[in-house]
mmCIF file of C-alpha atoms in Angstrom:
data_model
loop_
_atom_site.group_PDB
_atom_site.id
_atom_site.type_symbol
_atom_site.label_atom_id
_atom_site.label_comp_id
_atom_site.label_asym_id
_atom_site.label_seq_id
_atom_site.Cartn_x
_atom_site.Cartn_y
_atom_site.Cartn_z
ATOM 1 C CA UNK K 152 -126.853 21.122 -69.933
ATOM 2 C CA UNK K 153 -123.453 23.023 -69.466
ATOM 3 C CA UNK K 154 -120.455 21.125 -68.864
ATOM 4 C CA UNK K 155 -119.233 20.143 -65.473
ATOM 5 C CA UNK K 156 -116.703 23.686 -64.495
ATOM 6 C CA UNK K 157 -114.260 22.046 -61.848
ATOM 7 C CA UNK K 158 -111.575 19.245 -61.791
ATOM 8 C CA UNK K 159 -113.511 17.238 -59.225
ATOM 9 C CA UNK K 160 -117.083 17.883 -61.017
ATOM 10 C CA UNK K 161 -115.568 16.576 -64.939
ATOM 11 C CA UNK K 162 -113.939 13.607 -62.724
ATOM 12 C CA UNK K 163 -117.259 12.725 -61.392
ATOM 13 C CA UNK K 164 -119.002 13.043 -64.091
ATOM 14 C CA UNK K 165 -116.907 10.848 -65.827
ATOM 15 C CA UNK K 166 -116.667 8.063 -63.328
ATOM 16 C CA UNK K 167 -120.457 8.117 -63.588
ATOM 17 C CA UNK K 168 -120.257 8.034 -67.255
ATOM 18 C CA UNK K 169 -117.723 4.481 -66.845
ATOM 19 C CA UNK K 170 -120.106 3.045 -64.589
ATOM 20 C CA UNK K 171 -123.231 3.655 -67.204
ATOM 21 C CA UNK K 172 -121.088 1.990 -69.992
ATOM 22 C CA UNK K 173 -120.489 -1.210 -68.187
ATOM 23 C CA UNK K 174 -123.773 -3.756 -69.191
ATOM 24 C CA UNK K 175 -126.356 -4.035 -67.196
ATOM 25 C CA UNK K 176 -125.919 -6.965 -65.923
ATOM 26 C CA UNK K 177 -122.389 -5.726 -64.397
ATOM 27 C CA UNK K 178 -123.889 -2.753 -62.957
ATOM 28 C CA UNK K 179 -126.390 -5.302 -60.878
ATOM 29 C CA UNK K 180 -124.336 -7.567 -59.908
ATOM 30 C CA UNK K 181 -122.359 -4.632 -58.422
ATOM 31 C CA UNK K 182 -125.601 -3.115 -56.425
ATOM 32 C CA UNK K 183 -126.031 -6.582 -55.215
ATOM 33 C CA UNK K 184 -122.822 -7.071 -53.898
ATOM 34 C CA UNK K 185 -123.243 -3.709 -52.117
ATOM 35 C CA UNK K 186 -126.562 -4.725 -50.786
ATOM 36 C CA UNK K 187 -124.850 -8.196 -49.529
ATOM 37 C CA UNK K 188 -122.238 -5.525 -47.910
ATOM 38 C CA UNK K 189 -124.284 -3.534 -46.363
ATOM 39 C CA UNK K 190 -127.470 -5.953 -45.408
ATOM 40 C CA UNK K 191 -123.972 -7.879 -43.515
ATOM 41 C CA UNK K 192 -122.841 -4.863 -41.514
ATOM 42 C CA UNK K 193 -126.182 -4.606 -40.272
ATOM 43 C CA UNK K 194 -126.752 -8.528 -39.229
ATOM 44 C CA UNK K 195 -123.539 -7.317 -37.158
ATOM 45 C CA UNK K 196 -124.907 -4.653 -35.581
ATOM 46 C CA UNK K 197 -127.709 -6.339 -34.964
ATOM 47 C CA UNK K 198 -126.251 -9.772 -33.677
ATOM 48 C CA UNK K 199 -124.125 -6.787 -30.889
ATOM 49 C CA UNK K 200 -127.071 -5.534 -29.945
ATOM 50 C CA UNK K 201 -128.710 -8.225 -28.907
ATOM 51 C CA UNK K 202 -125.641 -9.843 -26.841
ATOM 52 C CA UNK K 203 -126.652 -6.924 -24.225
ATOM 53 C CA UNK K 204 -130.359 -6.259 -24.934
ATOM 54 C CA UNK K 205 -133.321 -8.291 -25.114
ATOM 55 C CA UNK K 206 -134.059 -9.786 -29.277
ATOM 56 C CA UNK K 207 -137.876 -8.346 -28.889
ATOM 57 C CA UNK K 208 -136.560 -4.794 -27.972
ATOM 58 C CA UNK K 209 -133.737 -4.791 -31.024
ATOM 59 C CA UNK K 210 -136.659 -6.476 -33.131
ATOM 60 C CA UNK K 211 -139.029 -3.434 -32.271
ATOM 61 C CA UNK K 212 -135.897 -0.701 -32.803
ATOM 62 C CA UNK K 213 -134.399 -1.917 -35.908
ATOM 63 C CA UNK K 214 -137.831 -1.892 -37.610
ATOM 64 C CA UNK K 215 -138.711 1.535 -35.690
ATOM 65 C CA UNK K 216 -135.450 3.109 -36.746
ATOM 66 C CA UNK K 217 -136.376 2.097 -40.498
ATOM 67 C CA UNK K 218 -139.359 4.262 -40.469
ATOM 68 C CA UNK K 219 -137.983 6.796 -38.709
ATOM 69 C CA UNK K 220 -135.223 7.009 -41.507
ATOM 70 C CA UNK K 221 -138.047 6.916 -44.504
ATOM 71 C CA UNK K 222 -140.002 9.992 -42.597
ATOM 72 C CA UNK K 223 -138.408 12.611 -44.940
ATOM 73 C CA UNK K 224 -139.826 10.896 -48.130
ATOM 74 C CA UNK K 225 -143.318 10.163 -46.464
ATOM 75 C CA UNK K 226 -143.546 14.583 -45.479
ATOM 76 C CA UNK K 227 -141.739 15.011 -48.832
ATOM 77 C CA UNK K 228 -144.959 12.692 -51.047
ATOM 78 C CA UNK K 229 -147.283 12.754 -48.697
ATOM 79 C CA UNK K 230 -149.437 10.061 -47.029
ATOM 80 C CA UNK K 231 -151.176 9.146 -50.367
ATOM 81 C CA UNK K 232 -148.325 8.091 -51.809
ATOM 82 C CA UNK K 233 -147.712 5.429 -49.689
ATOM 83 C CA UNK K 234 -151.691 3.925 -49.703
ATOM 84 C CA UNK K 235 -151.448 0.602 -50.381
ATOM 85 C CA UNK K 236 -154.029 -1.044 -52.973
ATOM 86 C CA UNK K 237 -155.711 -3.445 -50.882
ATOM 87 C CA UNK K 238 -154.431 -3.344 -46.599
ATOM 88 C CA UNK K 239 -154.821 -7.253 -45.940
ATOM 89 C CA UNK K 240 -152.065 -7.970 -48.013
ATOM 90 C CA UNK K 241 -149.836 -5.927 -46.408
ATOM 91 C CA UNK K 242 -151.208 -7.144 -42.837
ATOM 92 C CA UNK K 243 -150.371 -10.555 -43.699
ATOM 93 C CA UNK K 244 -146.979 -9.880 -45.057
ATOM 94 C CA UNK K 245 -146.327 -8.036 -41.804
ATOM 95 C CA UNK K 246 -147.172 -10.974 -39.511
ATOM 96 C CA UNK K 247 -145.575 -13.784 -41.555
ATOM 97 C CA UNK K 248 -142.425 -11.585 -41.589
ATOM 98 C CA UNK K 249 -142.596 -10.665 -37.814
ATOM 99 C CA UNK K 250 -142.680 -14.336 -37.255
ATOM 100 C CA UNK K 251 -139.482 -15.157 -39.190
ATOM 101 C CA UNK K 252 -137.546 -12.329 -37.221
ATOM 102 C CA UNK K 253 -138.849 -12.866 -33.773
ATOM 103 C CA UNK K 254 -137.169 -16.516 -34.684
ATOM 104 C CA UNK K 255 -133.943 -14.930 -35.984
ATOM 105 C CA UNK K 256 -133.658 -12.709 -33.395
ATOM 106 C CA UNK K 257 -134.282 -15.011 -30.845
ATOM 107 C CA UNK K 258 -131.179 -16.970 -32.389
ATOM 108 C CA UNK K 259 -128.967 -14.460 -33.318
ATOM 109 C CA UNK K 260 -126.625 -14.441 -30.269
ATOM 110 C CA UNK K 261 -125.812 -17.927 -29.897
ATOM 111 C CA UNK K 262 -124.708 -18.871 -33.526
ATOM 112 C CA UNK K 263 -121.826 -17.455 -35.380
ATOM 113 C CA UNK K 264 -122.026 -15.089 -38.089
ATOM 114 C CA UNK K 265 -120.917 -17.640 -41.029
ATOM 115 C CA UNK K 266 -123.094 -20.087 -39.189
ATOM 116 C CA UNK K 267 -126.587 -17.618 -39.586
ATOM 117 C CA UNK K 268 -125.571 -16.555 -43.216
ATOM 118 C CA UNK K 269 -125.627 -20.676 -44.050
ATOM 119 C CA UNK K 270 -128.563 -21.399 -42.564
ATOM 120 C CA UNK K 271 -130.104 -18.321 -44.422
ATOM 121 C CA UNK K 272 -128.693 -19.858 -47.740
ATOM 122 C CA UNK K 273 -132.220 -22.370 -47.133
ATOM 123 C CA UNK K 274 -135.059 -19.532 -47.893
ATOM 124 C CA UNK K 275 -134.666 -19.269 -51.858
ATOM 125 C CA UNK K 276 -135.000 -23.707 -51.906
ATOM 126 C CA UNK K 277 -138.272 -22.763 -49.142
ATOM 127 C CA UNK K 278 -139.232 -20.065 -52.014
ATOM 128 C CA UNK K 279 -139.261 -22.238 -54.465
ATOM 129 C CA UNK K 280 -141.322 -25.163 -53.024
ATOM 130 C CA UNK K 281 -143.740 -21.991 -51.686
ATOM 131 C CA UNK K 282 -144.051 -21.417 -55.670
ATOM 132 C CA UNK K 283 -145.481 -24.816 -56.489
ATOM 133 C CA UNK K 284 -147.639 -25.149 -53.870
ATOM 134 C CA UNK K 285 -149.285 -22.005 -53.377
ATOM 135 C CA UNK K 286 -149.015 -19.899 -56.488
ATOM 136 C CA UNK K 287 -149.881 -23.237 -58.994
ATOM 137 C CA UNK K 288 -145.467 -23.356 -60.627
ATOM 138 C CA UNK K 289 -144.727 -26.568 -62.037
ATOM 139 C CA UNK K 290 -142.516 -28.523 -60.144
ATOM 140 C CA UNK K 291 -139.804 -29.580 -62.893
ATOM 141 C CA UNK K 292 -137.282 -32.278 -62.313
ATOM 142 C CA UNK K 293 -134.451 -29.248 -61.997
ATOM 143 C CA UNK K 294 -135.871 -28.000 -59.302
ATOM 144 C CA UNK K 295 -136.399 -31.625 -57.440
ATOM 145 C CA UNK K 296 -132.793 -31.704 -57.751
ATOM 146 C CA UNK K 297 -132.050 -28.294 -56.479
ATOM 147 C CA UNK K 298 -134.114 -29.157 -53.444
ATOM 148 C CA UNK K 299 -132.171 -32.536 -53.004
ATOM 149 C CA UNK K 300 -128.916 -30.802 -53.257
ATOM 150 C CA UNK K 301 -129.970 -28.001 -51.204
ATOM 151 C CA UNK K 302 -131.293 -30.043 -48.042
ATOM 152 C CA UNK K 303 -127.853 -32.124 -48.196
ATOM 153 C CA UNK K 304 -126.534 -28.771 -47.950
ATOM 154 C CA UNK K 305 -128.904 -27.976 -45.013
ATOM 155 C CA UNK K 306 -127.602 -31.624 -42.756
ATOM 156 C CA UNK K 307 -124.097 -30.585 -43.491
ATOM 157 C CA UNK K 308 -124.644 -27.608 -42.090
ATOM 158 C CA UNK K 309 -126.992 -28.060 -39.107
ATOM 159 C CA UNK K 310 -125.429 -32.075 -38.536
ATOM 160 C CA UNK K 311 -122.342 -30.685 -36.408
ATOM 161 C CA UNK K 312 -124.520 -28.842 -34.289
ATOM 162 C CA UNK K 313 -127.495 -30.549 -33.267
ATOM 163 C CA UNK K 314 -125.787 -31.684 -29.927
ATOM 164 C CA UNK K 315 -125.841 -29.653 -26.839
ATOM 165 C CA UNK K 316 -128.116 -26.571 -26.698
ATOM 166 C CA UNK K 317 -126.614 -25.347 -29.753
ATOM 167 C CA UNK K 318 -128.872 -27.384 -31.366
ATOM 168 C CA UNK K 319 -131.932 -25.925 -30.123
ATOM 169 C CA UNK K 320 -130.727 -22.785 -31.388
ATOM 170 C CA UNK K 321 -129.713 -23.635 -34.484
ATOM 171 C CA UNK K 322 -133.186 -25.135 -35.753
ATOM 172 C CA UNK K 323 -134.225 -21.539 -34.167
ATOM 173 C CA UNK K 324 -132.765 -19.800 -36.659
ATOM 174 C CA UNK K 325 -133.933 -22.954 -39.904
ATOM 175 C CA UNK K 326 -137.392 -21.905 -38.733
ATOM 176 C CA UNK K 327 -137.451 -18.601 -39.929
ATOM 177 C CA UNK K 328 -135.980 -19.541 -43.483
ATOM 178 C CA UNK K 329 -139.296 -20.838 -44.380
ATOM 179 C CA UNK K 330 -141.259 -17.768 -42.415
ATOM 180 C CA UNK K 331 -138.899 -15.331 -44.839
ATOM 181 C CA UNK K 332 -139.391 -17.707 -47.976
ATOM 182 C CA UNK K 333 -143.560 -17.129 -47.503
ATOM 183 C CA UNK K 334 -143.094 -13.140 -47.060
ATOM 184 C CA UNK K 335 -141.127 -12.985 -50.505
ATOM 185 C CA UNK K 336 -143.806 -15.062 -52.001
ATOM 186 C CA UNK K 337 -146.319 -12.842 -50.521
ATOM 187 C CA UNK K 338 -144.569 -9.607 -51.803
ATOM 188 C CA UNK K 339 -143.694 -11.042 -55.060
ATOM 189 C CA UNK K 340 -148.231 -11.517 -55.258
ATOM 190 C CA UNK K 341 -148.074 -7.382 -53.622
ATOM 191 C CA UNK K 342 -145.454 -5.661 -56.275
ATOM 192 C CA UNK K 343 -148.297 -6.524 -58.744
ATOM 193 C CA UNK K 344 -150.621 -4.102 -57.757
ATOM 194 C CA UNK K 345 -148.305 -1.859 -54.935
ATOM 195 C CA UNK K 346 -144.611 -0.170 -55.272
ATOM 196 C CA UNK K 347 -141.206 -1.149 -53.805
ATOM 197 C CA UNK K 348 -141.549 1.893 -51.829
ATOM 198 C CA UNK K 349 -145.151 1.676 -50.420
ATOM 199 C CA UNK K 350 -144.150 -2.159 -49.416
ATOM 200 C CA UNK K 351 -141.254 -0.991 -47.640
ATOM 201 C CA UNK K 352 -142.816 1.510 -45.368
ATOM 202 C CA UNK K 353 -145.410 -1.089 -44.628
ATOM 203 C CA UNK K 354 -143.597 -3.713 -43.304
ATOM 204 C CA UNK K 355 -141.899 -1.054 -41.316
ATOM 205 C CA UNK K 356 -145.124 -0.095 -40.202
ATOM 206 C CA UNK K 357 -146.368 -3.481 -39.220
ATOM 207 C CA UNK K 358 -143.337 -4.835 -37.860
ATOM 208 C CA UNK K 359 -142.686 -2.225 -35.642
ATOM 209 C CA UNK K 360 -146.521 -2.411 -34.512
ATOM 210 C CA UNK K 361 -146.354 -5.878 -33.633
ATOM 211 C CA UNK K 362 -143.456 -6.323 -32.013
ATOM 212 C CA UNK K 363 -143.898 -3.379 -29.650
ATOM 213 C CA UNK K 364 -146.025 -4.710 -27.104
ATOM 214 C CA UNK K 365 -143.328 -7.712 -26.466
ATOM 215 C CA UNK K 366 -140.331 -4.562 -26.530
ATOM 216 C CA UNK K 367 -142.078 -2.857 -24.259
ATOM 217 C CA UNK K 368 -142.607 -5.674 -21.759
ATOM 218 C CA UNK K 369 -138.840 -6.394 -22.049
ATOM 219 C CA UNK K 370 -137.698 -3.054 -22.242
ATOM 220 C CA UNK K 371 -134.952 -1.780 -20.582
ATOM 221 C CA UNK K 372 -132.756 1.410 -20.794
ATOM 222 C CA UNK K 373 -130.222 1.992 -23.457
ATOM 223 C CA UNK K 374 -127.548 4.184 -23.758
ATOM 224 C CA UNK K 375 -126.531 7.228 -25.894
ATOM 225 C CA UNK K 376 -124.166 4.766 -28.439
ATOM 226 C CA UNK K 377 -126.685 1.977 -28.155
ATOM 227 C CA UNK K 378 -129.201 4.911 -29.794
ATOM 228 C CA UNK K 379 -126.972 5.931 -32.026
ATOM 229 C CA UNK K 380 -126.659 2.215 -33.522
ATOM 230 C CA UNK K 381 -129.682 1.821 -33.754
ATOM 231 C CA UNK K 382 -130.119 5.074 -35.842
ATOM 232 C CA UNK K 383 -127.323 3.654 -38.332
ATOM 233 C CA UNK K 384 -128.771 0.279 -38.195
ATOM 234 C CA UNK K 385 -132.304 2.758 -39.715
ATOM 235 C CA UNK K 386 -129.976 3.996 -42.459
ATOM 236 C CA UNK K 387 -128.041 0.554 -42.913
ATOM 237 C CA UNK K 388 -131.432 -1.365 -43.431
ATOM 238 C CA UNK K 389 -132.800 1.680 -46.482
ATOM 239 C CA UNK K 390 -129.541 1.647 -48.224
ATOM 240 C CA UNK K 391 -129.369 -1.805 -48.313
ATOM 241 C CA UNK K 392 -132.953 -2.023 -49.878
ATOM 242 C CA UNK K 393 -132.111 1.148 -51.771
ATOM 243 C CA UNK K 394 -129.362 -1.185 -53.594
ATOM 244 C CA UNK K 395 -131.128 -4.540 -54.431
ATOM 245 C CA UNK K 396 -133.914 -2.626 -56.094
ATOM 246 C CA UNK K 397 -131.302 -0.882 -58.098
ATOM 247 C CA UNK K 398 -129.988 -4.712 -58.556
ATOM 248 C CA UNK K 399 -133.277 -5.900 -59.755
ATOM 249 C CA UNK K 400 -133.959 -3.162 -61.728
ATOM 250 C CA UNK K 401 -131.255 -3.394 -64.069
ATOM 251 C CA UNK K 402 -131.116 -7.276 -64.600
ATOM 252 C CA UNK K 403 -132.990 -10.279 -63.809
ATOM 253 C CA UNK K 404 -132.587 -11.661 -60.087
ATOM 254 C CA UNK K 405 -131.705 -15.007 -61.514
ATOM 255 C CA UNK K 406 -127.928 -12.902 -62.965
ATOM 256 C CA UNK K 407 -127.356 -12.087 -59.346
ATOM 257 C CA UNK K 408 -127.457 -14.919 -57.662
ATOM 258 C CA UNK K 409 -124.061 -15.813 -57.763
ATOM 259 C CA UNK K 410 -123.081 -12.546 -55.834
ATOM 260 C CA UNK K 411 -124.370 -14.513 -52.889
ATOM 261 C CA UNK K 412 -121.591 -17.026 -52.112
ATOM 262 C CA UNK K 413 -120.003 -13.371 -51.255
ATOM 263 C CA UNK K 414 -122.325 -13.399 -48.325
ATOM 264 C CA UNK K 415 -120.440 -15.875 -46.616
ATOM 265 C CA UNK K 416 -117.476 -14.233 -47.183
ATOM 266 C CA UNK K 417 -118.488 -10.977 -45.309
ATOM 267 C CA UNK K 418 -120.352 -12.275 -42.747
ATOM 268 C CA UNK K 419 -117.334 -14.764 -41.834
ATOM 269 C CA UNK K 420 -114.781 -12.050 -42.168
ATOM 270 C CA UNK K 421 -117.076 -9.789 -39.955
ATOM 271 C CA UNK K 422 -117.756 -12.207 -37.422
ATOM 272 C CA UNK K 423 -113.991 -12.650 -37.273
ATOM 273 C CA UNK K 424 -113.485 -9.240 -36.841
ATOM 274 C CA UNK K 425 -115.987 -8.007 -34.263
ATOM 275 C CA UNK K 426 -116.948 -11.249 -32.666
ATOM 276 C CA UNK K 427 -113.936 -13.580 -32.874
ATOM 277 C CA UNK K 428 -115.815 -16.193 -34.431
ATOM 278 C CA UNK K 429 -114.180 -19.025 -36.201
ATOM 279 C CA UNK K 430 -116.293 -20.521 -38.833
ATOM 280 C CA UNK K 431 -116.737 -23.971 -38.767
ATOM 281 C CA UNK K 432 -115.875 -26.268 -42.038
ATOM 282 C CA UNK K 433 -119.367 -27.437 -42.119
ATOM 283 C CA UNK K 434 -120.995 -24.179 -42.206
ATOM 284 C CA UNK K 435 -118.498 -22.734 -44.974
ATOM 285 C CA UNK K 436 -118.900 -26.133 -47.266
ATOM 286 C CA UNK K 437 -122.545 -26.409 -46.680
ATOM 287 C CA UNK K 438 -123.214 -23.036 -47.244
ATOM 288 C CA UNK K 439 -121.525 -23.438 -50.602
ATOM 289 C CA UNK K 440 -123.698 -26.354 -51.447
ATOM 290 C CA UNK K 441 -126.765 -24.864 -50.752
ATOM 291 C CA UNK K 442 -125.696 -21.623 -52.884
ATOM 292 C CA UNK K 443 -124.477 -23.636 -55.096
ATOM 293 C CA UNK K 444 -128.081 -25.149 -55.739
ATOM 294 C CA UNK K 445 -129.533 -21.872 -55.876
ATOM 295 C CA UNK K 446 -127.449 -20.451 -58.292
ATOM 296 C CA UNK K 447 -127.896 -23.515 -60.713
ATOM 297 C CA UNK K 448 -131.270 -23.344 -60.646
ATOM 298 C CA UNK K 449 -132.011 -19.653 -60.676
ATOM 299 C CA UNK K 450 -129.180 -19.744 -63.866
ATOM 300 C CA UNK K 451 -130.791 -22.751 -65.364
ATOM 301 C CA UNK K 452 -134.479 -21.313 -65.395
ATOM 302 C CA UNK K 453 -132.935 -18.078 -66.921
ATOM 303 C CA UNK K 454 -131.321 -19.708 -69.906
ATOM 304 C CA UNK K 455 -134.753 -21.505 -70.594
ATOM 305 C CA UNK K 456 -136.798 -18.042 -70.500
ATOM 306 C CA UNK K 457 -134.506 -16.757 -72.994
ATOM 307 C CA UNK K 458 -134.504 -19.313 -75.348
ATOM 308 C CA UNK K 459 -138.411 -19.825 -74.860
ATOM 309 C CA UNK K 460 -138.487 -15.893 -75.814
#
């Protein structure tokens, strides 16, 4: 290979040659953070769009957009690439999933940004009572305590809120933590016998299939910017998913997990930003309990795979 020939090329090539020398673990826990970044700025976008347009409509789009933007690839490996092994799998993923977003969706508008993040801090304690009871995990004492820790999290949380019609809203958005919890669990079963990629375009697929007869009955006309968001929002929702399977390619999931208390950070600053919102105490300290959990679990497990190895 010759050398790089320019200034700007040797510069690149060794700020790409920095990054590759930092261990692995590093280099993941940066892609996560990214993906936390960017997953955030869409979760923005989203939450504006559907302030002014109905949540089945942005539901349909967002997942519409995401296909459109992985069209290129699809003409580029053709059709076959992208076959799953075994469709009813891929069916079920698409309705469980649909389920949680109509719910988050649905939700989205009336809650603040730190206060939707929070909440969301619930699907990993969901995914791990999923494990036990459908795919056979024991149920150590750890994880008991996790789940304890994790549902005081939860009341601290949703407590403040529960009177008025915020409430309604706000167990709107806790029912789709354990709708997302079951569609990991189901693609965690599907990466055994399908790729990241062919998953991807199928729950594009699916979602966008189901939730288009409910767009269409509440459709209603958007403008040229309001396109144009929902084109980025396409791009936003690849390169986030681009970055966490760069993140869980280089390291275990479980030496990630404490990227997430950054979550809050960005989706309180954000919500600040674009939406005015001031985060209440009991979102930001009960989100940090229920991370908090997570992390000390997903840490915990780790150490004991690596001494059982």
């Amino acid at each position: 290979m010759s050398e790089p020939s320019t200034a700007p090329e040797r510069g690149h090539h060794r700020l790409i040659a920095r990054f590759e020398a930092i261990p692995a673990a590093g280099r993941a826990m940066f892609w996560a953070a990214m993906a936390g970044i960017v997953f955030n700025l869409l979760n923005t976008a989203m939450r504006h769009m559907t302030l002014s347009v109905n949540s089945f409509q942005v539901q349909f789009l967002r997942y519409a957009f995401g296909l459109l933007v992985l069209m290129p690839l699809l003409w580029r490996n053709g059709l076959a690439a992208y076959k799953p092994n075994g469709l009813g799998g891929q069916i079920w993923r698409g309705i469980v999933h649909t389920l949680g977003l109509t719910f988050w969706f649905a939700a989205l508008p009336h809650l603040t940004m730190a206060d939707s993040t929070a909440i969301g801090f619930t699907t990993p304690i969901f995914i791990m009572i999923g494990a036990v009871l459908f795919l056979g995990e024991k149920m150590v004492w750890a994880r008991w305590v996790a789940a304890m820790i994790g549902f005081v999290g939860m009341l601290i949380v949703m407590g403040p809120k529960m009177q008025g019609a915020g409430g309604i809203w706000t167990l709107v958005m806790f029912a789709s933590s354990p709708m997302f919890a079951a569609s990991f669990l189901i693609t965690k079963a599907l990466t055994r016998r399908d790729s990241p990629a062919v998953i991807v375009f199928w729950q594009s697929l699916t979602v966008s299939l189901m939730t288009l007869p409910m767009a269409i009955m509440h459709w209603t006309p958007l403008t040229p910017s309001q396109w144009g968001l929902f084109l980025v929002a396409g791009v936003l929702g690849s390169t986030g998913h681009w970055c966490l399977t760069n993140s869980y390619r280089m390291a275990d999931i479980s030496a990630t997990q404490s990227i997430k208390f950054l979550d809050l950070v960005w989706s309180s600053l954000l919500g600040y930003l674009v939406f005015s919102d001031i985060p209440s105490s009991a979102s930001l300290i009960g989100g940090v309990v229920i991370c908090g959990a997570t992390v000390w679990i997903a840490r915990r497990e780790a150490a004991e795979r690596q001494v059982a190895r």
